[in-house]
Short mmCIF file of C-alpha atoms in Angstrom, two decimals:
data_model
loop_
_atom_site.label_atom_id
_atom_site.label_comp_id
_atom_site.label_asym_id
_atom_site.label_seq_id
_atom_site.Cartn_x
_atom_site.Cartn_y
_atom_site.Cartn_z
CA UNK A 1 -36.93 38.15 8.34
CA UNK A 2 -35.79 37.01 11.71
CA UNK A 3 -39.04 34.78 12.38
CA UNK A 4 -39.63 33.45 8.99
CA UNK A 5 -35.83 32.20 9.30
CA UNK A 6 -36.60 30.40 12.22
CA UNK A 7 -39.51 28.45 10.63
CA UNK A 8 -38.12 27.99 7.24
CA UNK A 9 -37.40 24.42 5.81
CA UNK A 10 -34.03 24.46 6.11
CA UNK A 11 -34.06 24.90 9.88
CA UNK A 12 -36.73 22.01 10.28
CA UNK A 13 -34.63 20.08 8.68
CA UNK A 14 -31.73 20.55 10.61
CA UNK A 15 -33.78 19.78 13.82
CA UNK A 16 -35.62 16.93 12.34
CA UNK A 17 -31.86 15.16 11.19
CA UNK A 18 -30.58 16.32 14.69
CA UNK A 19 -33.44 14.54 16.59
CA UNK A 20 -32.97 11.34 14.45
CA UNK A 21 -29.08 11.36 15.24
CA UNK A 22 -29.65 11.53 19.27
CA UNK A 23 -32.32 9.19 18.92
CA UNK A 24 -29.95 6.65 16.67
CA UNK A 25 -27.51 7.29 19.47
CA UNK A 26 -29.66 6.54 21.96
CA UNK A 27 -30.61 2.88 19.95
CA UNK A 28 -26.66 2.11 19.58
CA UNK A 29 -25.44 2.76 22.92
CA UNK A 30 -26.57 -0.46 24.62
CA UNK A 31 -25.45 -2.70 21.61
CA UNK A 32 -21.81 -0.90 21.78
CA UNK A 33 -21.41 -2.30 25.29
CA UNK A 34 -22.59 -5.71 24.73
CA UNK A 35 -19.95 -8.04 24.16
CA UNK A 36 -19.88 -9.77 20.39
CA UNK A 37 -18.86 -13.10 19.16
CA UNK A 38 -15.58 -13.60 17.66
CA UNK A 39 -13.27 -16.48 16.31
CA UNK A 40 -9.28 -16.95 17.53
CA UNK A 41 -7.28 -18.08 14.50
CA UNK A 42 -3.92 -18.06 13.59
CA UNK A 43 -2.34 -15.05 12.33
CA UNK A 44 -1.10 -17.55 8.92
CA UNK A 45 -1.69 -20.78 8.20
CA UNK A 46 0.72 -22.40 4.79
CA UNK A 47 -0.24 -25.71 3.26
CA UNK A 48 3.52 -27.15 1.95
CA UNK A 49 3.35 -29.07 -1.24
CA UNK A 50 6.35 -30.13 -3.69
CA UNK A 51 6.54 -28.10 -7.11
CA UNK A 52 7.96 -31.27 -8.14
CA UNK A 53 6.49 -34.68 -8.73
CA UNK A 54 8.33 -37.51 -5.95
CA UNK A 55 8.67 -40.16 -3.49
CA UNK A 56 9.21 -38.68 0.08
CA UNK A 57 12.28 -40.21 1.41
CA UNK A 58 12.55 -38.53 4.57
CA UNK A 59 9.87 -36.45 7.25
CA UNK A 60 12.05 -35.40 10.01
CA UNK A 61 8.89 -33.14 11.62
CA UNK A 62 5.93 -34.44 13.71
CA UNK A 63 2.50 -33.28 14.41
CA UNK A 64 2.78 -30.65 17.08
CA UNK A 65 6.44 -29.56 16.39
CA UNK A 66 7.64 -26.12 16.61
CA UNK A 67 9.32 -25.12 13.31
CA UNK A 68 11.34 -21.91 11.85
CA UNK A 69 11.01 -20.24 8.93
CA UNK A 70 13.37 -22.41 6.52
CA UNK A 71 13.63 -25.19 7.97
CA UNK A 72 12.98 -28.61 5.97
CA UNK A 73 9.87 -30.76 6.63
CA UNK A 74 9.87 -33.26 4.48
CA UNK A 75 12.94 -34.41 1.45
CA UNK A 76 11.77 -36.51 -1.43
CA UNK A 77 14.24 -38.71 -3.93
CA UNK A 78 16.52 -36.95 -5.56
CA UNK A 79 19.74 -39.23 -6.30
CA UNK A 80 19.44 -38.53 -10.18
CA UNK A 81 19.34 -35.31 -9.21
CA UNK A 82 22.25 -35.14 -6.55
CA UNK A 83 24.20 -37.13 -9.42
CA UNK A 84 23.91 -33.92 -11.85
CA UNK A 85 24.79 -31.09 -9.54
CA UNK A 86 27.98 -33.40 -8.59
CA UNK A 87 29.05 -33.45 -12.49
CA UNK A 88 28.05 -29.58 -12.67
CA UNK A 89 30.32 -28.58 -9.72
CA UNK A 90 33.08 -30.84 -10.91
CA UNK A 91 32.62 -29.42 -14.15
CA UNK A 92 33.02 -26.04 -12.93
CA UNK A 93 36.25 -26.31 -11.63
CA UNK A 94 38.10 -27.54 -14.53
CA UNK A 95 39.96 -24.68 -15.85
CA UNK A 96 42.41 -26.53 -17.89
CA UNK A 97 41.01 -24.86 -21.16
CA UNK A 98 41.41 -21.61 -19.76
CA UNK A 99 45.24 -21.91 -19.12
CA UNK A 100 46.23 -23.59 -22.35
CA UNK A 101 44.29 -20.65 -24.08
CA UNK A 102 46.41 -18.08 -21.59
CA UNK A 103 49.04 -19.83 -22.55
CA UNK A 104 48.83 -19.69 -26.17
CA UNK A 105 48.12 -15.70 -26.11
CA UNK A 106 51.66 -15.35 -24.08
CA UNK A 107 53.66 -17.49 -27.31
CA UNK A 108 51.34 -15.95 -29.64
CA UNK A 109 52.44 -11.91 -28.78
CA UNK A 110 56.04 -13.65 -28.34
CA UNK A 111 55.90 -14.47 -31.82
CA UNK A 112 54.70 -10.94 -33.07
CA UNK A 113 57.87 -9.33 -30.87
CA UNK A 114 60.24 -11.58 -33.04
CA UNK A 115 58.73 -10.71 -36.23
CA UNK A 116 58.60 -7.32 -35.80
CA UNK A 117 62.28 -7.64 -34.83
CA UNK A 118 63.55 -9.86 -38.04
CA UNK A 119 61.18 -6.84 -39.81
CA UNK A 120 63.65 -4.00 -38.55
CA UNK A 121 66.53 -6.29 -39.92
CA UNK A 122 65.35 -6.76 -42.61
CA UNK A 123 64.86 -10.33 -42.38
CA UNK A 124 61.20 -11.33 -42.59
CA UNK A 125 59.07 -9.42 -44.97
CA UNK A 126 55.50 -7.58 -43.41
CA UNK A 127 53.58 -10.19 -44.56
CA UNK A 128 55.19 -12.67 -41.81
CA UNK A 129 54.31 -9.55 -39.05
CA UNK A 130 50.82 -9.47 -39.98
CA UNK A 131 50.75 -13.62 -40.05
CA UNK A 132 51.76 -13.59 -36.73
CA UNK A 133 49.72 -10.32 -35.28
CA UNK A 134 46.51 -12.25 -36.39
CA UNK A 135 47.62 -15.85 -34.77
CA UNK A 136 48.13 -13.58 -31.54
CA UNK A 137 44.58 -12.23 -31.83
CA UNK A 138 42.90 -15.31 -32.58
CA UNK A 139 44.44 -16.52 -29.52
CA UNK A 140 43.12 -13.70 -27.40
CA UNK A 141 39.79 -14.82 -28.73
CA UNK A 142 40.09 -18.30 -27.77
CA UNK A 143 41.10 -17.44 -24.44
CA UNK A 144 38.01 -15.21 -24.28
CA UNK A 145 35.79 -18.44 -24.92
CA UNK A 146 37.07 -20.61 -22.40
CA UNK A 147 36.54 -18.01 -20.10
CA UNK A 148 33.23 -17.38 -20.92
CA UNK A 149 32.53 -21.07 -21.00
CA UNK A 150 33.93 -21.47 -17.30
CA UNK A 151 30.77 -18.83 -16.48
CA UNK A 152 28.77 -20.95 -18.24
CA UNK A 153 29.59 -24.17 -16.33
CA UNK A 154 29.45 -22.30 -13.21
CA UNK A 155 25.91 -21.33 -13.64
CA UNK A 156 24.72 -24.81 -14.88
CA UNK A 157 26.00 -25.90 -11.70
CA UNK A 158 23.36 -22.90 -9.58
CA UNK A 159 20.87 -24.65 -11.76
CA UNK A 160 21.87 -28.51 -11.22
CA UNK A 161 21.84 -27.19 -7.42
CA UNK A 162 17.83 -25.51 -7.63
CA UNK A 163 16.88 -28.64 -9.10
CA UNK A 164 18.13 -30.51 -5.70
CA UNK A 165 16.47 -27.99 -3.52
CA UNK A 166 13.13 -28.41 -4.88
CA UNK A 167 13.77 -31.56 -3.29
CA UNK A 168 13.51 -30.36 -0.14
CA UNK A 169 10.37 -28.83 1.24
CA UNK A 170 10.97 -26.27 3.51
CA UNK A 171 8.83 -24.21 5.68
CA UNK A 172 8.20 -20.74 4.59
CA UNK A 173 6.53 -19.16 8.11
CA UNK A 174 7.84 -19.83 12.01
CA UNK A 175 4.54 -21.85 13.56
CA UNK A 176 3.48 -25.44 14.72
CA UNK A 177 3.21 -28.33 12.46
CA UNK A 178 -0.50 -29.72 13.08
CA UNK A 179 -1.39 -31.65 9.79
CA UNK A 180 0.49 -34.69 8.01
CA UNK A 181 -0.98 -35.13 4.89
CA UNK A 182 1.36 -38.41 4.07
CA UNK A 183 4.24 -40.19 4.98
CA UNK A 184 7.34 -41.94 4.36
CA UNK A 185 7.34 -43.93 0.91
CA UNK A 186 4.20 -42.03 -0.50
CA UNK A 187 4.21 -40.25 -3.94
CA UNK A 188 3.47 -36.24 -4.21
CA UNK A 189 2.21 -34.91 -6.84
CA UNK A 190 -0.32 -31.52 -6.82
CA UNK A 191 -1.43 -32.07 -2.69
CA UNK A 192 0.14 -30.57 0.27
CA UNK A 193 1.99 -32.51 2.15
CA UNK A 194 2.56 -30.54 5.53
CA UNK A 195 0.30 -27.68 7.56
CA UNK A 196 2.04 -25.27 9.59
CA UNK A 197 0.10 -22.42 11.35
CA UNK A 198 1.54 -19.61 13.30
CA UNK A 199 0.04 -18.96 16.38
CA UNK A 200 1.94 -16.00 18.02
CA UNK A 201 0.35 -13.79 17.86
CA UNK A 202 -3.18 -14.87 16.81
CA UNK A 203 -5.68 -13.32 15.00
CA UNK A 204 -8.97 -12.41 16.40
CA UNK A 205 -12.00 -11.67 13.51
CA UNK A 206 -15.64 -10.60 14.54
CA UNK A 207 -18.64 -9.45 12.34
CA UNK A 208 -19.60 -6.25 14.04
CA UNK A 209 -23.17 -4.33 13.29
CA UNK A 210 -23.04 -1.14 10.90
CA UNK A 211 -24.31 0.99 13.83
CA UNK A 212 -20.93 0.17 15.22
CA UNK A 213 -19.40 2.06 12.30
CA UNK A 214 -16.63 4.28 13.15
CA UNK A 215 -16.15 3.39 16.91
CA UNK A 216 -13.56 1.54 16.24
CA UNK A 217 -10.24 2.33 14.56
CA UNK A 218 -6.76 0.89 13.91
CA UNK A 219 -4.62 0.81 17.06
CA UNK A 220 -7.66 0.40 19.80
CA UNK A 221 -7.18 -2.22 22.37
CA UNK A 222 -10.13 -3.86 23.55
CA UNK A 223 -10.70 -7.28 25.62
CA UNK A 224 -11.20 -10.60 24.48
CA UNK A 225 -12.59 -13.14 26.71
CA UNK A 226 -11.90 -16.92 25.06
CA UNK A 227 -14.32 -19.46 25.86
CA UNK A 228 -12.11 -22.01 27.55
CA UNK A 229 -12.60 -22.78 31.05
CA UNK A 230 -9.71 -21.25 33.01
CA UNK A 231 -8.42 -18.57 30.67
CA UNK A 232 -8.67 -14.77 31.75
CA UNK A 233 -9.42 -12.09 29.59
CA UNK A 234 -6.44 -10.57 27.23
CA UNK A 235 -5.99 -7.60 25.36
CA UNK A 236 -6.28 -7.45 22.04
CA UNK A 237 -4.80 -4.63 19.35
CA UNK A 238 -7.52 -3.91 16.25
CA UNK A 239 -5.08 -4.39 13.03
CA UNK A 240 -7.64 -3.65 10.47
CA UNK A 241 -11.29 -2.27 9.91
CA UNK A 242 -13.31 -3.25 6.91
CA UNK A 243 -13.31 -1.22 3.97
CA UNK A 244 -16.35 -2.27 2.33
CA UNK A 245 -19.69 -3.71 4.31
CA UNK A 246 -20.92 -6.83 3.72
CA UNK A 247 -24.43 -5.89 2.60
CA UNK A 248 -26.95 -8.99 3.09
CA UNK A 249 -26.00 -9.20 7.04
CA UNK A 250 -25.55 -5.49 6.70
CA UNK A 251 -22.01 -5.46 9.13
CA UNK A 252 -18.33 -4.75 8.49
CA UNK A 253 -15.31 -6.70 9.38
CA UNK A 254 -12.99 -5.63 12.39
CA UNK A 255 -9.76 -8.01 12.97
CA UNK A 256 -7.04 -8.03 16.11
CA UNK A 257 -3.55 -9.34 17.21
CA UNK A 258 -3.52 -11.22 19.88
CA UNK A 259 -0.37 -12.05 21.83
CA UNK A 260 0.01 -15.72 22.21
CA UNK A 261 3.52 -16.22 23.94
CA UNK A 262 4.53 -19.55 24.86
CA UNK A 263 1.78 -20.74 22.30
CA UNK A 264 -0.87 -21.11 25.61
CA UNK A 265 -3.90 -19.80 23.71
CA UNK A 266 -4.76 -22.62 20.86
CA UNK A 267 -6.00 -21.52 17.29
CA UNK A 268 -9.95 -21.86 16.38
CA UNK A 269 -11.42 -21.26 19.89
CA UNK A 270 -15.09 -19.33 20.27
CA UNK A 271 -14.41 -16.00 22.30
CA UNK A 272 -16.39 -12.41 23.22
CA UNK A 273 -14.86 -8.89 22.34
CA UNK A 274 -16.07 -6.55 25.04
CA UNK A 275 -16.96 -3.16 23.18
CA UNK A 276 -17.20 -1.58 27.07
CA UNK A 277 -13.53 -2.06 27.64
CA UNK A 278 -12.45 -0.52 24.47
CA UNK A 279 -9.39 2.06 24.46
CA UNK A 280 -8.47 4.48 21.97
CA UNK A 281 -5.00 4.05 20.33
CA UNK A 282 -2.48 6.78 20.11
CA UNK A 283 -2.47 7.54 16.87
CA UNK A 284 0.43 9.26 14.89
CA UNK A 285 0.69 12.97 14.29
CA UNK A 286 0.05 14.38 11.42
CA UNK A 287 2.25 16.36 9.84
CA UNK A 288 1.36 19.73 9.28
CA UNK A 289 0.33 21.37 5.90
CA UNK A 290 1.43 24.92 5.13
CA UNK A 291 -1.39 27.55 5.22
CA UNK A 292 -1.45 28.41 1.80
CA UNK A 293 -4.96 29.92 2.32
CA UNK A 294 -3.29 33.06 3.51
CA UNK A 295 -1.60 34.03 0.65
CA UNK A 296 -2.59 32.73 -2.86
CA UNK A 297 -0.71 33.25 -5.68
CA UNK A 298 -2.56 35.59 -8.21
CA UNK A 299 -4.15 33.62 -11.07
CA UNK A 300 -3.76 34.98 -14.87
CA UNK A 301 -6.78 34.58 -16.96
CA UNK A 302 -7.10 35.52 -20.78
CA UNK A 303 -8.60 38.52 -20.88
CA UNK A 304 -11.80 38.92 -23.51
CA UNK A 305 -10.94 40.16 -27.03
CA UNK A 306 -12.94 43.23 -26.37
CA UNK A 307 -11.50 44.31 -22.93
CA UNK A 308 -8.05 44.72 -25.21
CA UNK A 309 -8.80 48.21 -26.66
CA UNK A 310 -7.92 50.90 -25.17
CA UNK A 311 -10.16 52.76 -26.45
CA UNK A 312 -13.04 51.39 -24.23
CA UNK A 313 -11.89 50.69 -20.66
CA UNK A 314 -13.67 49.17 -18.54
CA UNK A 315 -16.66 50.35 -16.64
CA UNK A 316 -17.54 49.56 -12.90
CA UNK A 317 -20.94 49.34 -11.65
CA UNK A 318 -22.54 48.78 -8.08
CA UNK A 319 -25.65 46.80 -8.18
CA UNK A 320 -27.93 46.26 -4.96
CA UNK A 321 -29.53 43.15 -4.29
CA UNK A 322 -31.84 42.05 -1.52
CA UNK A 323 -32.50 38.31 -0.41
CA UNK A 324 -35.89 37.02 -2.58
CA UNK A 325 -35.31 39.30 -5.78
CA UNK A 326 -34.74 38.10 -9.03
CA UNK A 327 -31.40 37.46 -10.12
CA UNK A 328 -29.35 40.33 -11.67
CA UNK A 329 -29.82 40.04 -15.80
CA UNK A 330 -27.55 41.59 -17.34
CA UNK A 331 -25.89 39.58 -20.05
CA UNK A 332 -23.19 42.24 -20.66
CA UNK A 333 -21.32 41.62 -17.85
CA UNK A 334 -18.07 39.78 -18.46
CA UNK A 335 -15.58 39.57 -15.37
CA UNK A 336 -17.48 40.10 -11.62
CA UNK A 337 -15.42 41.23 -9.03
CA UNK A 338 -17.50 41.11 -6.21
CA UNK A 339 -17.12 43.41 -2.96
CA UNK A 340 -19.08 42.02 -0.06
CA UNK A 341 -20.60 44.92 2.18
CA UNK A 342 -23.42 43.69 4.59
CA UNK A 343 -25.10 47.34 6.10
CA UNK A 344 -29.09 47.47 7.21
CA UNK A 345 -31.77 48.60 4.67
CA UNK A 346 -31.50 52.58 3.35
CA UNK A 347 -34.46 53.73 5.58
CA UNK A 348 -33.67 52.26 8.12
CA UNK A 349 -29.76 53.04 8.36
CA UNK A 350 -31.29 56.78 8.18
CA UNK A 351 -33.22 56.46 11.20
CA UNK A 352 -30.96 57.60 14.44
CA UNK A 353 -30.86 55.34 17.64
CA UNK A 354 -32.62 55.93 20.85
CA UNK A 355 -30.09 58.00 23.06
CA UNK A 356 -31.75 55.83 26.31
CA UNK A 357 -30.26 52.51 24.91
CA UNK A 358 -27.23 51.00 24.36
CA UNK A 359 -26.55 50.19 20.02
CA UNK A 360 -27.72 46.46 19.36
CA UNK A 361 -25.56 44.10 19.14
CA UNK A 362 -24.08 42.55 15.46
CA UNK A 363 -26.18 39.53 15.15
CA UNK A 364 -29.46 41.34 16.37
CA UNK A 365 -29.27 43.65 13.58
CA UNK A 366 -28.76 40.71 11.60
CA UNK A 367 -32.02 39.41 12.91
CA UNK A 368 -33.97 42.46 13.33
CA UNK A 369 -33.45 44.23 10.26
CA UNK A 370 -33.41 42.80 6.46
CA UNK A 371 -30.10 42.86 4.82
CA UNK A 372 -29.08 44.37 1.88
CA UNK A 373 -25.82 43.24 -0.35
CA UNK A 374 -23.81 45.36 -2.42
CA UNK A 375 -21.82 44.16 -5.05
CA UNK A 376 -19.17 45.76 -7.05
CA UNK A 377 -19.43 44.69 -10.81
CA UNK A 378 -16.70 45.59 -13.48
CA UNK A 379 -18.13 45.27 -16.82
CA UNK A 380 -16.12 44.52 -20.04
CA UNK A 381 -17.64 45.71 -22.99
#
């Protein structure tokens, strides 16, 4: 059985893929080491536009400036505007309706003290004490409203204040302004009217072959060489490997972060990765997973119908089986409990070993002699 093993399919086939894999490596390994063609962008660029409809009154940024995150680029018209969040503020500090009501619930519960006192002196009748207990309530209520109508003045003053800010165009990332799309005097509607890109760091992106496939990985460094007369190579950290591949040029997606302090690298210039200088990134540990193959909990199956009498326990049997037989038939057996036992064919097991040499070892009686199985069966009638 040894020698048929050795020729069967399923070894050619392993030496056949095996050949085709070293030779595929053999293919790749030049085109890993030759540098690719890549494109330095910046990391984000944001085109600001007005949610609101205006004349731009004011551009206090120019092309080239260095701006925060927050910081206004351009403010448009807004004196109707500015007019209503005055009235709303002024509005919401009036609070003149809210003492007269206190002060009404203080002579109001005044009023129910006397009443109840002329009541113990027999001076008022109970009618008069309920007359006043309800004046005192509806008070309280009153009070309650101008309270609740301060709140509401309050927050129609946030909104008279939101309508003013979308006055005010402000820039949502930290970059460089490098597009003016209008100026001072001009109406915006539904276009941008500012670019701002951030540059530090920038963001390298290169098209790399599918035989690359797996030699790269989040957290390698590799080198970038821009093509700009008088710049040195930099490193460059790979931030993300694409998922799917991009099937008509038949390549994947790989894109970096590239450092850019003191903004000296501009956005948009031509540059080579260099696969040959490529590092491996440390990657995190993984936390480890408890061996639960060690002990498994036992699993409780429904037992047939017929295994439940007593009367008829259930009967073991040992059935041999050597490799290219049939298949054991037997359409009686329920539950298989199998007990592996691997041991050399009867006659030969019988057959004592030469005294002159030493026993063979495990795997040559594995390939010397054929193997027979032994499985324990319990059957449930």
């Amino acid at each position: 059985m040894g020698s048929k093993s050795a020729t069967s399919p399923t070894v050619r086939a392993g030496w056949g893929m095996l050949g085709a894999w070293m030779m595929a490596s053999a293919v790749a390994a030049p085109q890993a080491t030759k540098p690719s063609g890549c494109l330095i962008e910046p990391e984000q660029v944001a085109d600001v536009g007005s949610p609101v409809t205006g004349v731009i009154e004011r551009l206090p940024v120019a092309l080239g400036d260095t701006v925060d995150a927050g910081q206004p680029l351009a403010m448009l018209r807004a004196d109707v505007e500015r007019a209503t969040a005055g009235v709303a503020a002024l509005r919401s500090q009036v609070d003149a309706e809210v003492k007269a009501a206190q002060a009404n619930v203080v002579l109001a519960r005044q009023k129910v003290d006397r009443a109840r006192q002329l009541l113990a002196q027999d001076f008022v009748s109970a009618q008069a004490v309920e007359q006043a207990v309800a004046e005192a309530e509806v008070a309280s209520q009153k009070l309650k409203m101008a309270q609740n109508q301060q709140r509401i003045y309050g927050q129609e003053q946030a909104v008279a204040q939101a309508q003013l800010g979308l006055r005010t165009l402000r820039s949502p990332i930290r970059g460089v302004v490098v597009e003016r799309y209008n100026n001072v005097g001009e109406r915006v509607e539904d276009r941008p009217v500012v670019r701002v890109a951030s540059i530090d760091p920038l963001r390298v992106s290169l098209m790399v072959p599918i035989a690359q496939y797996g030699q790269v990985s989040v957290g390698d460094t590799m080198s970038i060489r821009p093509e700009l007369p008088g710049l040195d190579a930099v490193r460059a950290t790979v931030q993300y490997v694409d998922k799917v591949v991009d099937a008509a040029s038949n390549t994947f997606r790989v894109r970096l972060a590239l450092p850019n302090p003191g903004h000296r690298l501009p956005g948009g210039l031509r540059c080579k990765a260099d696969w040959g200088s490529r590092q491996a990134g440390i990657q995190p540990p993984v936390p480890a997973t408890p061996n639960t193959s060690a002990v498994r909990p036992a699993i409780s199956r429904p037992a047939p119908a017929d295994s439940l009498r007593r009367d008829k326990p259930a009967r073991p049997q040992t059935v041999r089986w050597n490799p290219g037989t049939s298949h054991v038939r037997s359409e009686r057996l329920l539950l298989l409990r199998p007990s592996l036992k691997l041991s050399p064919a009867r006659h030969q097991a019988r057959q004592p070993a030469p005294a002159t040499t030493s026993a063979p070892s495990g795997v040559a009686v594995l390939a010397q002699a054929p193997l027979a199985y032994s499985f324990t069966l319990s059957a449930m009638r």
